[in-house]
mmCIF file of N, CA and C in Angstrom:
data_model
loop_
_atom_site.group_PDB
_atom_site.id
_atom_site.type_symbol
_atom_site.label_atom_id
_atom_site.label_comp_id
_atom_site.label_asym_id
_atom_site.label_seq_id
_atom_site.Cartn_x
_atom_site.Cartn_y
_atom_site.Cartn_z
ATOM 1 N N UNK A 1 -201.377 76.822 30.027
ATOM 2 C CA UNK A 1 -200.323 77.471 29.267
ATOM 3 C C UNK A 1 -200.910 78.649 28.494
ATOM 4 N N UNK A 2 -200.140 79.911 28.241
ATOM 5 C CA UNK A 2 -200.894 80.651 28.077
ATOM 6 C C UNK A 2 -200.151 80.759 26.203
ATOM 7 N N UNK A 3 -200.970 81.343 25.501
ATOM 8 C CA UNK A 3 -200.538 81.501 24.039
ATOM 9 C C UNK A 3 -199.921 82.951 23.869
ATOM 10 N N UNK A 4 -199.109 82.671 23.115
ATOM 11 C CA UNK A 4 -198.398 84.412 23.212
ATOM 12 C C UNK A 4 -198.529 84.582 21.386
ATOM 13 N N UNK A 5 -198.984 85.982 21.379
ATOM 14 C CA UNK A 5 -199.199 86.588 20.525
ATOM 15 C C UNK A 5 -199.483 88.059 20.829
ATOM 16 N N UNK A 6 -198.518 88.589 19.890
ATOM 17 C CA UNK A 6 -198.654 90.032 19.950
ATOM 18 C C UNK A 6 -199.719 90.544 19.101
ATOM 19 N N UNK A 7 -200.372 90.512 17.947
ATOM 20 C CA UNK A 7 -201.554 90.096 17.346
ATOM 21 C C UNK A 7 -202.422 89.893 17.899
ATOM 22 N N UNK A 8 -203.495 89.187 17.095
ATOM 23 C CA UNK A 8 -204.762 88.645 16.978
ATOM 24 C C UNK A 8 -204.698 87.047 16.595
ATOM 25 N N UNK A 9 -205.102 86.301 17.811
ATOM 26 C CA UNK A 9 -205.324 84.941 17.173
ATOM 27 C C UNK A 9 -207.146 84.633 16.741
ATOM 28 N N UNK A 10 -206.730 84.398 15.272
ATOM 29 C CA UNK A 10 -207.756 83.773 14.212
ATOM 30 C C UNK A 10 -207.376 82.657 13.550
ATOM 31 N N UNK A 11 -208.299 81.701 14.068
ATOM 32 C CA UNK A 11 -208.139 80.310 12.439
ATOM 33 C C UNK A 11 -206.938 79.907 13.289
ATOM 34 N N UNK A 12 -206.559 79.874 14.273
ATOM 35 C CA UNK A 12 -205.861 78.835 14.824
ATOM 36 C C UNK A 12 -204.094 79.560 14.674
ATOM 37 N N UNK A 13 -203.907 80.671 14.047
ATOM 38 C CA UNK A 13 -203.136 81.735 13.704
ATOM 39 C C UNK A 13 -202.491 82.775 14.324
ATOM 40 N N UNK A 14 -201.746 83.450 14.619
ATOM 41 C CA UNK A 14 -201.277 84.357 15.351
ATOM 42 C C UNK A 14 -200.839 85.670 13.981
ATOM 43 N N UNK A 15 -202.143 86.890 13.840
ATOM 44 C CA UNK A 15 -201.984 87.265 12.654
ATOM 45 C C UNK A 15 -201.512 89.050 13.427
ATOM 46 N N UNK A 16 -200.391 89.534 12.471
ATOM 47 C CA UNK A 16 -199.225 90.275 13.337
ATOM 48 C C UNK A 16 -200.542 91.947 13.182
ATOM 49 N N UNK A 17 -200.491 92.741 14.717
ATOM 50 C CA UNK A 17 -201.046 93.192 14.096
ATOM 51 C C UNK A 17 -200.537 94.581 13.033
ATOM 52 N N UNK A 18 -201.628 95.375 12.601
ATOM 53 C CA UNK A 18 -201.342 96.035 11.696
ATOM 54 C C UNK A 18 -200.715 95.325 10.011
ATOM 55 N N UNK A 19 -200.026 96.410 8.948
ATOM 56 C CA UNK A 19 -199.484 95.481 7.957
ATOM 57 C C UNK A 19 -198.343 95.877 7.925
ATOM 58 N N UNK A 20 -197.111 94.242 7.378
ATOM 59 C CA UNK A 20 -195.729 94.873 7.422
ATOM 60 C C UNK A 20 -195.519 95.366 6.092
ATOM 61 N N UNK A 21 -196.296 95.464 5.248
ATOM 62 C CA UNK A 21 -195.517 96.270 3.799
ATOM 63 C C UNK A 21 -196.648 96.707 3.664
ATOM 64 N N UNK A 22 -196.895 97.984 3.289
ATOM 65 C CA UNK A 22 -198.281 99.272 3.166
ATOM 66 C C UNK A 22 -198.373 99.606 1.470
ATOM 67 N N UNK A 23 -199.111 98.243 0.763
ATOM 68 C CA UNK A 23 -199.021 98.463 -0.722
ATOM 69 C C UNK A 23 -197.790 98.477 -1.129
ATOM 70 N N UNK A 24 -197.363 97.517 -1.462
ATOM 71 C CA UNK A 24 -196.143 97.379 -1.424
ATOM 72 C C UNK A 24 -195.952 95.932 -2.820
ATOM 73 N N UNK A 25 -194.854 95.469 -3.143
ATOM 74 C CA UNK A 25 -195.006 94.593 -4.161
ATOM 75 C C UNK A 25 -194.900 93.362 -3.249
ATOM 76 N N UNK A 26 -195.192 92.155 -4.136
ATOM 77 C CA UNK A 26 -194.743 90.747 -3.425
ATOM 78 C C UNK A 26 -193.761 90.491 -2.777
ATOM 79 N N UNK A 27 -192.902 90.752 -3.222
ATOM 80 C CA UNK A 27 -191.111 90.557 -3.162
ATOM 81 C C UNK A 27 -190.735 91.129 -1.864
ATOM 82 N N UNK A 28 -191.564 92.623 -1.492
ATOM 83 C CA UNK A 28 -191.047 93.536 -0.069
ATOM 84 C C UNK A 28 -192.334 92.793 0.749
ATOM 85 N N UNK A 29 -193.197 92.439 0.498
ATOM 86 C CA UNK A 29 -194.418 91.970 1.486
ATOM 87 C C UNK A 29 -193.550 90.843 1.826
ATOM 88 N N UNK A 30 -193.116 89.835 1.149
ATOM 89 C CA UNK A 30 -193.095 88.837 1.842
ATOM 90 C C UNK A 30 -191.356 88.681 2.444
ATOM 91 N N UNK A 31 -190.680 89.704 1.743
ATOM 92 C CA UNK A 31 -188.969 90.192 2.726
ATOM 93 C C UNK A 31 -189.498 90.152 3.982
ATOM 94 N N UNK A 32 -190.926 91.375 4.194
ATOM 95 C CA UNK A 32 -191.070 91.756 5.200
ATOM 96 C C UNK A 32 -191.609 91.155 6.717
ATOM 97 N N UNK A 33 -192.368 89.903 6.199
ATOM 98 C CA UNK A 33 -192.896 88.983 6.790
ATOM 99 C C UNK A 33 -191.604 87.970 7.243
ATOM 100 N N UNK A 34 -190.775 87.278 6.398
ATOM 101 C CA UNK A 34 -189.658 86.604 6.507
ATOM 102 C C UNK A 34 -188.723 87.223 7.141
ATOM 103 N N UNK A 35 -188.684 88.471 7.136
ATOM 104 C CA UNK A 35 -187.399 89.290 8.330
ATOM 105 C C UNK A 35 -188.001 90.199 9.361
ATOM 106 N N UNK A 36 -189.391 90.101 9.624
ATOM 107 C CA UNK A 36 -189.501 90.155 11.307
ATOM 108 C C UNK A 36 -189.201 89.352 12.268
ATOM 109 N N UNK A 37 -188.513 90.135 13.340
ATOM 110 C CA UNK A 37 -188.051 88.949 14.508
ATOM 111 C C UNK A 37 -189.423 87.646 14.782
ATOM 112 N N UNK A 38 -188.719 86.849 15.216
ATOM 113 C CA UNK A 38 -189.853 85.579 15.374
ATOM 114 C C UNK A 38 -190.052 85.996 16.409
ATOM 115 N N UNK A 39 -191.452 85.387 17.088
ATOM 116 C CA UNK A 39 -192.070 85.675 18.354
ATOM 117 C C UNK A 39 -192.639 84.177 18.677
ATOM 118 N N UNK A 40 -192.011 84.354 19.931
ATOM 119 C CA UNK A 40 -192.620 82.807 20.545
ATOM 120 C C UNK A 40 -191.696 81.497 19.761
ATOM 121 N N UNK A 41 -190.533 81.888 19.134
ATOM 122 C CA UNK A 41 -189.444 80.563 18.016
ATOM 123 C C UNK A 41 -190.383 80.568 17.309
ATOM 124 N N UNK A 42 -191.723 81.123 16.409
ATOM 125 C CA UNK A 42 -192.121 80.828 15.191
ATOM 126 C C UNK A 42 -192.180 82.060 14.399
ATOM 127 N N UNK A 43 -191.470 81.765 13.333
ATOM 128 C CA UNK A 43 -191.257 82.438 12.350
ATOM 129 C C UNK A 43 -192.775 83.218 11.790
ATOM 130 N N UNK A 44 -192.160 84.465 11.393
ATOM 131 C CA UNK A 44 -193.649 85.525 10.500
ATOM 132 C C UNK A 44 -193.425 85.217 9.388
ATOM 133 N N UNK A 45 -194.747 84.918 8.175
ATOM 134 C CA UNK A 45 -194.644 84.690 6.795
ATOM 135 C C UNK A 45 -196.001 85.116 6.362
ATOM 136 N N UNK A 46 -196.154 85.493 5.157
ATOM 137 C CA UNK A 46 -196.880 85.777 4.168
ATOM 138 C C UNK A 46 -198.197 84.333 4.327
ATOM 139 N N UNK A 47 -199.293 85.171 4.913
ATOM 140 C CA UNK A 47 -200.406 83.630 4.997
ATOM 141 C C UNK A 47 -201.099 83.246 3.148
ATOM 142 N N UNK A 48 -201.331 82.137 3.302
ATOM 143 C CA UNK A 48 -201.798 81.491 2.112
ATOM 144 C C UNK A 48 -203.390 82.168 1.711
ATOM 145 N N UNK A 49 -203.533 81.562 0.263
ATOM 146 C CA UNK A 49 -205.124 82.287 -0.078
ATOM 147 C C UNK A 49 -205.827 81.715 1.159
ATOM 148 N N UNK A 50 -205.948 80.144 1.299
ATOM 149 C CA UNK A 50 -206.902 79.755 1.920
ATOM 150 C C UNK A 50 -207.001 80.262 3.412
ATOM 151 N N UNK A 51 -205.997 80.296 4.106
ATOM 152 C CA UNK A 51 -205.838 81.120 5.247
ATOM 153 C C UNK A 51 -207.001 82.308 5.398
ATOM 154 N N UNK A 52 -206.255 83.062 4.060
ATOM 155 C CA UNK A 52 -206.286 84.175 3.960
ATOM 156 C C UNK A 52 -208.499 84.848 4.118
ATOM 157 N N UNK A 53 -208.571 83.676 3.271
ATOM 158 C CA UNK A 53 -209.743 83.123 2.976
ATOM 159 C C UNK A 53 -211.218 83.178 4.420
ATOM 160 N N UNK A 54 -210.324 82.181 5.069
ATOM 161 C CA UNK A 54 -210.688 81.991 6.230
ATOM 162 C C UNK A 54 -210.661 82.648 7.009
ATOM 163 N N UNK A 55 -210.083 83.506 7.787
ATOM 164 C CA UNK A 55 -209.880 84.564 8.269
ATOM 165 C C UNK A 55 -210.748 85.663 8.094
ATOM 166 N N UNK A 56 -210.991 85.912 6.863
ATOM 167 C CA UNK A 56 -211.573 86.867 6.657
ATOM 168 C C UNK A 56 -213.306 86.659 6.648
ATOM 169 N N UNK A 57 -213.946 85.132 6.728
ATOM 170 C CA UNK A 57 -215.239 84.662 7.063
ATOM 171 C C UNK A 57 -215.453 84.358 8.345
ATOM 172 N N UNK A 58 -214.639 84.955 9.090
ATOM 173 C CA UNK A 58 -214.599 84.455 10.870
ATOM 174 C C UNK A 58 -215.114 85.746 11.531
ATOM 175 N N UNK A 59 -216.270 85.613 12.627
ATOM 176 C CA UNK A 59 -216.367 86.859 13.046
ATOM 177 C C UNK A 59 -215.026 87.558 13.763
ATOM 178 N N UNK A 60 -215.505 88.773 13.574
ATOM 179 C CA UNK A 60 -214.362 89.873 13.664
ATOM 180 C C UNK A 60 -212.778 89.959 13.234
ATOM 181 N N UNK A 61 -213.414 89.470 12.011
ATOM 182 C CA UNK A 61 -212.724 89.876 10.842
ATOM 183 C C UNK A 61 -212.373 91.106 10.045
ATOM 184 N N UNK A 62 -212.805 92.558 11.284
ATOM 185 C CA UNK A 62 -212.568 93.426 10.506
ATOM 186 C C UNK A 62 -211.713 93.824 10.238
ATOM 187 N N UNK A 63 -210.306 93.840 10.649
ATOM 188 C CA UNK A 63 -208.952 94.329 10.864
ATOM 189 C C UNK A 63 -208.736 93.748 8.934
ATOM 190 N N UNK A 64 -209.185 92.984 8.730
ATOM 191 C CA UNK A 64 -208.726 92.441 6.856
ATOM 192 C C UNK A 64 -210.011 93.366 6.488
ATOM 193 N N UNK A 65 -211.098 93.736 7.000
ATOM 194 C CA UNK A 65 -212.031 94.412 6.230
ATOM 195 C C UNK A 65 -211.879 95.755 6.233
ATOM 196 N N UNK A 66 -211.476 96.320 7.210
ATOM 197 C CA UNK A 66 -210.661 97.864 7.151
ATOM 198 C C UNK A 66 -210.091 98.422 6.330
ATOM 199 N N UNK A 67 -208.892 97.162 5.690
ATOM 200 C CA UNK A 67 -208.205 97.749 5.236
ATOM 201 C C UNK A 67 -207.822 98.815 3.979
ATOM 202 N N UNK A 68 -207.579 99.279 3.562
ATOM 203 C CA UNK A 68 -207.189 100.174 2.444
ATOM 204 C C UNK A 68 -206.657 99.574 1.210
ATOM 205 N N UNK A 69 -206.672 98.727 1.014
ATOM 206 C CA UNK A 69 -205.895 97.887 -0.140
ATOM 207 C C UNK A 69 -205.994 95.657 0.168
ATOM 208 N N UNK A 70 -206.119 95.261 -0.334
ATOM 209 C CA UNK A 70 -205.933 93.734 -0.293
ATOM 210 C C UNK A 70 -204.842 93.650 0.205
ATOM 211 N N UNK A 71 -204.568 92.231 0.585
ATOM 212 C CA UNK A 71 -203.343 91.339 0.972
ATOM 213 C C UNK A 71 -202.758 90.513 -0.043
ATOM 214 N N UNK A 72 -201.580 90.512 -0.341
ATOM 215 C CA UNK A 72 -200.752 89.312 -0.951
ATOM 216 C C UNK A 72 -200.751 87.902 0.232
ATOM 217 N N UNK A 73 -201.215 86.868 -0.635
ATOM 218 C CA UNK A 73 -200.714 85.665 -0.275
ATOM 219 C C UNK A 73 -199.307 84.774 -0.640
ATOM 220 N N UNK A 74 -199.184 84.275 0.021
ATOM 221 C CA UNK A 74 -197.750 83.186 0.175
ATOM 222 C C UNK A 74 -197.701 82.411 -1.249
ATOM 223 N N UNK A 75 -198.701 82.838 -2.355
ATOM 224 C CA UNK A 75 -198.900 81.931 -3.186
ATOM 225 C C UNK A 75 -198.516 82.305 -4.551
ATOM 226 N N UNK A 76 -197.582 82.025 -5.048
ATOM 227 C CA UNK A 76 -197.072 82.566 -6.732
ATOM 228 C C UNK A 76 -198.245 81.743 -7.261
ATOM 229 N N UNK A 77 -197.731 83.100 -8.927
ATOM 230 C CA UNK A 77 -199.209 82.094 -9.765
ATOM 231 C C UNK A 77 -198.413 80.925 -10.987
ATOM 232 N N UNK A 78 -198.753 79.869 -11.589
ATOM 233 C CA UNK A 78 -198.301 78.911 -11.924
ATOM 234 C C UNK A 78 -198.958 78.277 -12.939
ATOM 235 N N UNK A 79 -198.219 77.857 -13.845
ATOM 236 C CA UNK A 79 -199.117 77.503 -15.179
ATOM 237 C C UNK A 79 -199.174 78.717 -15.837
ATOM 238 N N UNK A 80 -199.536 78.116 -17.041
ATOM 239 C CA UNK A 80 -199.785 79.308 -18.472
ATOM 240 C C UNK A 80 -200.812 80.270 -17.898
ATOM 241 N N UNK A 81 -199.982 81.872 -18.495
ATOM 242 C CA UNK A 81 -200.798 82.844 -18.045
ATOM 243 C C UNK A 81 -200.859 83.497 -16.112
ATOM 244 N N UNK A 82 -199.908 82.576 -15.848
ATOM 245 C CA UNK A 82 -199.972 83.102 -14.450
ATOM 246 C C UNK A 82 -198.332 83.216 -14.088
ATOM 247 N N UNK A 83 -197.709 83.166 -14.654
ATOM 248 C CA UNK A 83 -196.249 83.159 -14.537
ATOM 249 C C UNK A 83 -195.705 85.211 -13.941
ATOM 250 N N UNK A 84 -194.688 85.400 -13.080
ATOM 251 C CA UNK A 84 -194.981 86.742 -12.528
ATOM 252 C C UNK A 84 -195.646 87.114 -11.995
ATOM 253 N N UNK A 85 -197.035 86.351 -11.696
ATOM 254 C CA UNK A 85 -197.821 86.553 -10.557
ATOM 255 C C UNK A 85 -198.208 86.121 -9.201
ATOM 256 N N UNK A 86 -199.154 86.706 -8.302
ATOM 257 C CA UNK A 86 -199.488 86.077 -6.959
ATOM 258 C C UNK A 86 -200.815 86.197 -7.067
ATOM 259 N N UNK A 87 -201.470 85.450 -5.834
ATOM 260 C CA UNK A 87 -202.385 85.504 -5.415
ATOM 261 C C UNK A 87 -202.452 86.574 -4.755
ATOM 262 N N UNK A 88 -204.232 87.483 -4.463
ATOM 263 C CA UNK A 88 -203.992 87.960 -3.289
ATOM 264 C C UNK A 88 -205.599 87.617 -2.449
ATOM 265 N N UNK A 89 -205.758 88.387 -2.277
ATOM 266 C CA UNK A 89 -206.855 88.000 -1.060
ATOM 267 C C UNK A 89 -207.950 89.448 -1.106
ATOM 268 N N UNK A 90 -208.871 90.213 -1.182
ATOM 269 C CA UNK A 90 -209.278 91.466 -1.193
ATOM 270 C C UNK A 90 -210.908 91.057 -0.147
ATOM 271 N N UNK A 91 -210.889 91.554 0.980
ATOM 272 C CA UNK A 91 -212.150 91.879 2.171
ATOM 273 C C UNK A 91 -213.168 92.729 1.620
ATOM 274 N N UNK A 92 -214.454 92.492 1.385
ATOM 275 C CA UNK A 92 -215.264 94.060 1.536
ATOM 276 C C UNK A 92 -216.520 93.758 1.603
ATOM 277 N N UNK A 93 -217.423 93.604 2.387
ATOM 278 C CA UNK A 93 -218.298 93.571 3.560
ATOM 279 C C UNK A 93 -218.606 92.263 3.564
ATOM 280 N N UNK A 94 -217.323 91.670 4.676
ATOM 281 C CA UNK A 94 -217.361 90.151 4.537
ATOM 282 C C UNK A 94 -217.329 89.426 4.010
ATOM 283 N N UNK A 95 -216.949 90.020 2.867
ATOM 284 C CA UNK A 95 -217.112 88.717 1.614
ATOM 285 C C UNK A 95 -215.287 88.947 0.827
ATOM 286 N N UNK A 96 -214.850 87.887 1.071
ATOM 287 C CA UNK A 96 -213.539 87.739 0.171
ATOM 288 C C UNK A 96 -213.599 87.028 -1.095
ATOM 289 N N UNK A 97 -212.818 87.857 -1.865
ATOM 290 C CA UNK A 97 -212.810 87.885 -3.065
ATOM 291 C C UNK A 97 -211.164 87.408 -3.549
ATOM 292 N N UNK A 98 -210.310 86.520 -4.084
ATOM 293 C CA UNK A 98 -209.214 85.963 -4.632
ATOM 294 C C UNK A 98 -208.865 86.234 -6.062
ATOM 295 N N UNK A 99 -207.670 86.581 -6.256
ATOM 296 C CA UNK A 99 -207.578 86.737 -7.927
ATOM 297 C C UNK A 99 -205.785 86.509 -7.627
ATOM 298 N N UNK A 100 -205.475 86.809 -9.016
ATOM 299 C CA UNK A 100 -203.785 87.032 -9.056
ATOM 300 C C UNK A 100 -203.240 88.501 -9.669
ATOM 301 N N UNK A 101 -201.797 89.009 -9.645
ATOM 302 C CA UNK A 101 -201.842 90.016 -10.317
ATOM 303 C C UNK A 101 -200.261 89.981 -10.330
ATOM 304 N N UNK A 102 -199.601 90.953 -11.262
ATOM 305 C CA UNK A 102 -198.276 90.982 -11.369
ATOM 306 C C UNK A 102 -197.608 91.142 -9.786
ATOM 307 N N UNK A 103 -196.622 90.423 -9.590
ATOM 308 C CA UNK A 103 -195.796 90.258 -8.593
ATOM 309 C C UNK A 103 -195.062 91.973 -8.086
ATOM 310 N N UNK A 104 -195.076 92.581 -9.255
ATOM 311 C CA UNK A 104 -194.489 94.093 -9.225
ATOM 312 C C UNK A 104 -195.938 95.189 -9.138
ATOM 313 N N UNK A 105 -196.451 94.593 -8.855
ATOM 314 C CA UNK A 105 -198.043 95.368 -8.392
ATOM 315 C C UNK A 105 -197.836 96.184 -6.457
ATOM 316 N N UNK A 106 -198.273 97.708 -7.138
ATOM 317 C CA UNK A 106 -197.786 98.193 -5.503
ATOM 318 C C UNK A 106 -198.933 98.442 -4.761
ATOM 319 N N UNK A 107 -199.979 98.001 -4.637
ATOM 320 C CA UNK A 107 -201.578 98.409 -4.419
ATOM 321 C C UNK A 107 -202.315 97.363 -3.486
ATOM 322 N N UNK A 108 -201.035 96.425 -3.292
ATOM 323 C CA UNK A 108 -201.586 95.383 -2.437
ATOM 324 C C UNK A 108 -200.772 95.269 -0.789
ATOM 325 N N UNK A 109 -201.386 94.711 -0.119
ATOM 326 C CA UNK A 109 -200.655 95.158 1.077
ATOM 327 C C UNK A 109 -199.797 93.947 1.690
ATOM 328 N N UNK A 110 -199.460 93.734 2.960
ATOM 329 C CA UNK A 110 -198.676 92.425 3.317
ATOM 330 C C UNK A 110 -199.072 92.454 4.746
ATOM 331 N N UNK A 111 -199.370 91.158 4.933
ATOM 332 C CA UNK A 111 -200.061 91.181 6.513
ATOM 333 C C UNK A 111 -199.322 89.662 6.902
ATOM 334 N N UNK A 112 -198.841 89.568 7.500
ATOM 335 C CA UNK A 112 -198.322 88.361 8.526
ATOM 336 C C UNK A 112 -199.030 87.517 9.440
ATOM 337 N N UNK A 113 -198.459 86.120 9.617
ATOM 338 C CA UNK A 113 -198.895 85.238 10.374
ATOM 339 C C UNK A 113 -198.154 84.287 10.666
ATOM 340 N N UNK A 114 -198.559 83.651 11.762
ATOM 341 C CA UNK A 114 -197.329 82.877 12.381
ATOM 342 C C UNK A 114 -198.002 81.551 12.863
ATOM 343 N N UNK A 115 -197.327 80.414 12.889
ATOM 344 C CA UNK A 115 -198.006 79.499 14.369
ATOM 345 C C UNK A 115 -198.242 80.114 15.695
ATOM 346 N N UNK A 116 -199.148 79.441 16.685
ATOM 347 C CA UNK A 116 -199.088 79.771 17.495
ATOM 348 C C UNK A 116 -198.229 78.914 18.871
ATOM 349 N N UNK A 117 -197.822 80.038 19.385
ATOM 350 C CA UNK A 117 -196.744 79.353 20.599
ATOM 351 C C UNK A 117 -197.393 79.578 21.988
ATOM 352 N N UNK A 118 -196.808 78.810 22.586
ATOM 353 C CA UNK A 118 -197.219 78.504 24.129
ATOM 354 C C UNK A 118 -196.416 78.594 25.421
ATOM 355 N N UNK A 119 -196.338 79.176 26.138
ATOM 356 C CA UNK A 119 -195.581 79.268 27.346
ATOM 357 C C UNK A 119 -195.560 78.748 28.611
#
């Protein structure tokens, strides 16, 4: 059976390529992920830190190390002091780095991922 992905499969992932929101806030990164057509019946969404994480310690990982700006993760921030915020994810020479930042932050980017499907 063959796996369909228009992407790059990493980490067991089907990660879309290019990014669907170009620095952009949380809110349009992850519209943007949630309202691309599905491919293969699985839905595109905003990948998690740990994903995010992973991905980016896997060889050829450069497509997250390229980039021009970090990724938002799927992950609001929670508890005192993190309220209005997300996680995001930031690549730079292989080494990922995690923090949070206001949800209305336009400097971060949005990159998609999906299950992977089979034909």
């Amino acid at each position: 059976r063959a796996v369909l992905c228009s992407g790059t499969v990493q980490g067991g992932l089907c990660w879309m390529a290019g990014v669907a929101a170009s620095k952009s806030t949380w809110a349009n990164a992850n519209n943007a992920c949630n309202n691309k057509p599905s491919e293969g019946g699985k839905a595109w969404r905003l990948p998690t830190r740990k994903e995010l994480v992973l991905a980016a310690s896997e060889p050829g990982a450069g497509r997250l190390n390229n980039a021009n700006s970090p990724y938002w993760s799927s992950e609001l921030g929670t508890g005192a002091g993190y309220e209005g915020a997300a996680w995001f994810v930031d690549v730079f020479a292989d080494v990922a780095f995690t923090n949070y930042v206001a949800v209305n932050t336009t400097y971060v980017s949005g990159k998609c991922v999906r299950a992977l499907s089979t034909n």
